[in-house]
Protein backbone atom coordinates (compact mmCIF):
# COMPACT_ATOMS: atom_id res chain seq x y z
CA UNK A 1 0.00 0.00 0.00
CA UNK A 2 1.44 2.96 -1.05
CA UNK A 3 -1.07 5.44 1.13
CA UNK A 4 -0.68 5.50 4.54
CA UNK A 5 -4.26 4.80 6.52
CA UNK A 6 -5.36 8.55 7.46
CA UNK A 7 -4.29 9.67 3.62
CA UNK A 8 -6.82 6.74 2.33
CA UNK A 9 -9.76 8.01 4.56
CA UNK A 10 -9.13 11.73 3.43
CA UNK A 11 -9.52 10.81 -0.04
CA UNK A 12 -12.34 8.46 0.14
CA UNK A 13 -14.49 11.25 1.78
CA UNK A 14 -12.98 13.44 -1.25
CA UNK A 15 -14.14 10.74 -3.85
CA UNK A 16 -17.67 10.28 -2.17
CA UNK A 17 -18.96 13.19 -0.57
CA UNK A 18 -22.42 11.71 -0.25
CA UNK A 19 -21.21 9.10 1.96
CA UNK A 20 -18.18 11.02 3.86
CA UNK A 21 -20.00 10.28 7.28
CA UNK A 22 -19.74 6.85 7.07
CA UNK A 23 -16.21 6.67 6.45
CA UNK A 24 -14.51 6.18 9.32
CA UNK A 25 -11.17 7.00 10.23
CA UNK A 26 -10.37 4.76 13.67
CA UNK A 27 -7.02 3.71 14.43
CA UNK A 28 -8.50 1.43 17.47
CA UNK A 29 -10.13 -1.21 14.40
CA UNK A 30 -6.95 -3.19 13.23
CA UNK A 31 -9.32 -6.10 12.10
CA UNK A 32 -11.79 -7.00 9.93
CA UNK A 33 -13.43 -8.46 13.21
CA UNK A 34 -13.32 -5.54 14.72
CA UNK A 35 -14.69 -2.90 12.53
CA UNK A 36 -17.79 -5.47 12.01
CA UNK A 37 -18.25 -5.41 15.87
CA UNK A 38 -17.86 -1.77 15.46
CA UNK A 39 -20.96 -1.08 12.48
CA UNK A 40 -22.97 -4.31 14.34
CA UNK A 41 -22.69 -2.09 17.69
CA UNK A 42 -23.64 0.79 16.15
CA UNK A 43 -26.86 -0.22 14.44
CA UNK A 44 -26.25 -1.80 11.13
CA UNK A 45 -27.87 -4.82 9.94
CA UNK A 46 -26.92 -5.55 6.81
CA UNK A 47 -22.91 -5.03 5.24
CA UNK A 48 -21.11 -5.08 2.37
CA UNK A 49 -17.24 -5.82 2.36
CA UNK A 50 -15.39 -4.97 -1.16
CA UNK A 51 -12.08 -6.78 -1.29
CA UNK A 52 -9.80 -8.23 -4.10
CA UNK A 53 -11.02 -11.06 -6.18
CA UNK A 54 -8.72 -13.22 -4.62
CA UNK A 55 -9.22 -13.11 -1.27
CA UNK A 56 -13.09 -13.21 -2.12
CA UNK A 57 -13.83 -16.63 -0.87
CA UNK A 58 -11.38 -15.98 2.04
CA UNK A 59 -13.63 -13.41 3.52
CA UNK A 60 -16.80 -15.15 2.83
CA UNK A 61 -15.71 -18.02 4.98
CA UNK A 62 -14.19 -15.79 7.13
CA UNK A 63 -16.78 -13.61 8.31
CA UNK A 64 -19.60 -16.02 7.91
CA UNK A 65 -17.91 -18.59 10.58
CA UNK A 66 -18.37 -15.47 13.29
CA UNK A 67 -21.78 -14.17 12.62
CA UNK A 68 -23.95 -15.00 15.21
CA UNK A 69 -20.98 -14.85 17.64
CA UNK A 70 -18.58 -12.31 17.67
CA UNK A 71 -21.53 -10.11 15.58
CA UNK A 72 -25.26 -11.00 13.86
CA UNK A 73 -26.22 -9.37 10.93
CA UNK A 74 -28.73 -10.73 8.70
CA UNK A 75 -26.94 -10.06 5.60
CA UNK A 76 -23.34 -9.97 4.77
CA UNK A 77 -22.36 -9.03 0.92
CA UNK A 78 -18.59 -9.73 0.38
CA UNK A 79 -17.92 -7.99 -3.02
CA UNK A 80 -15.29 -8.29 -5.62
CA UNK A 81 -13.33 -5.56 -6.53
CA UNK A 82 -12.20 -7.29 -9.55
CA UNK A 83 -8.90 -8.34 -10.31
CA UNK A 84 -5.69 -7.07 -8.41
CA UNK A 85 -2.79 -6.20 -10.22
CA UNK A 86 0.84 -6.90 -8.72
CA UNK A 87 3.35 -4.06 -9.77
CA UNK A 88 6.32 -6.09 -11.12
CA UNK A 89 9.54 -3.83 -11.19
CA UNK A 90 12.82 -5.69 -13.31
CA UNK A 91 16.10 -4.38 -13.84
């Protein structure tokens, strides 16, 4: 990752105004288990994850084998992002 974490949340709220608010910038969520805690605390029901195609199925296990424990929602979308592309330098 070339962006450091606060630099990624400043231009996400840049990119989508609309949904600034619920971008959140928490240095205290380190997991994907804990910022699912964090929006199941807070409310939400339903969540969609976006990650890279390959860790797609990853996730889905993932989160699925903790709902109901560490969290419950009653839906969980886990998204592709498409394919990720590895930045190969030769010389």
């Amino acid at each position: 990752n070339p962006l450091d974490f606060v630099s990624k949340v400043s231009y996400m709220r840049k990119m989508y105004p609309e949904h600034a608010s619920n971008i959140v910038k928490n240095v205290s969520m380190k997991t994907i288990f804990d910022v699912l805690q964090n929006a199941y605390n807070n409310g939400y029901k339903q969540v969609n994850i976006v990650v890279g195609e390959d860790r797609q199925k990853e996730f889905e296990n993932l989160v699925e084998k903790y709902n109901g424990s560490l969290y419950s929602f009653d839906k969980i979308n886990i998204v592709s992002a498409g394919h990720r592309e590895t930045l190969r330098i030769y010389s």
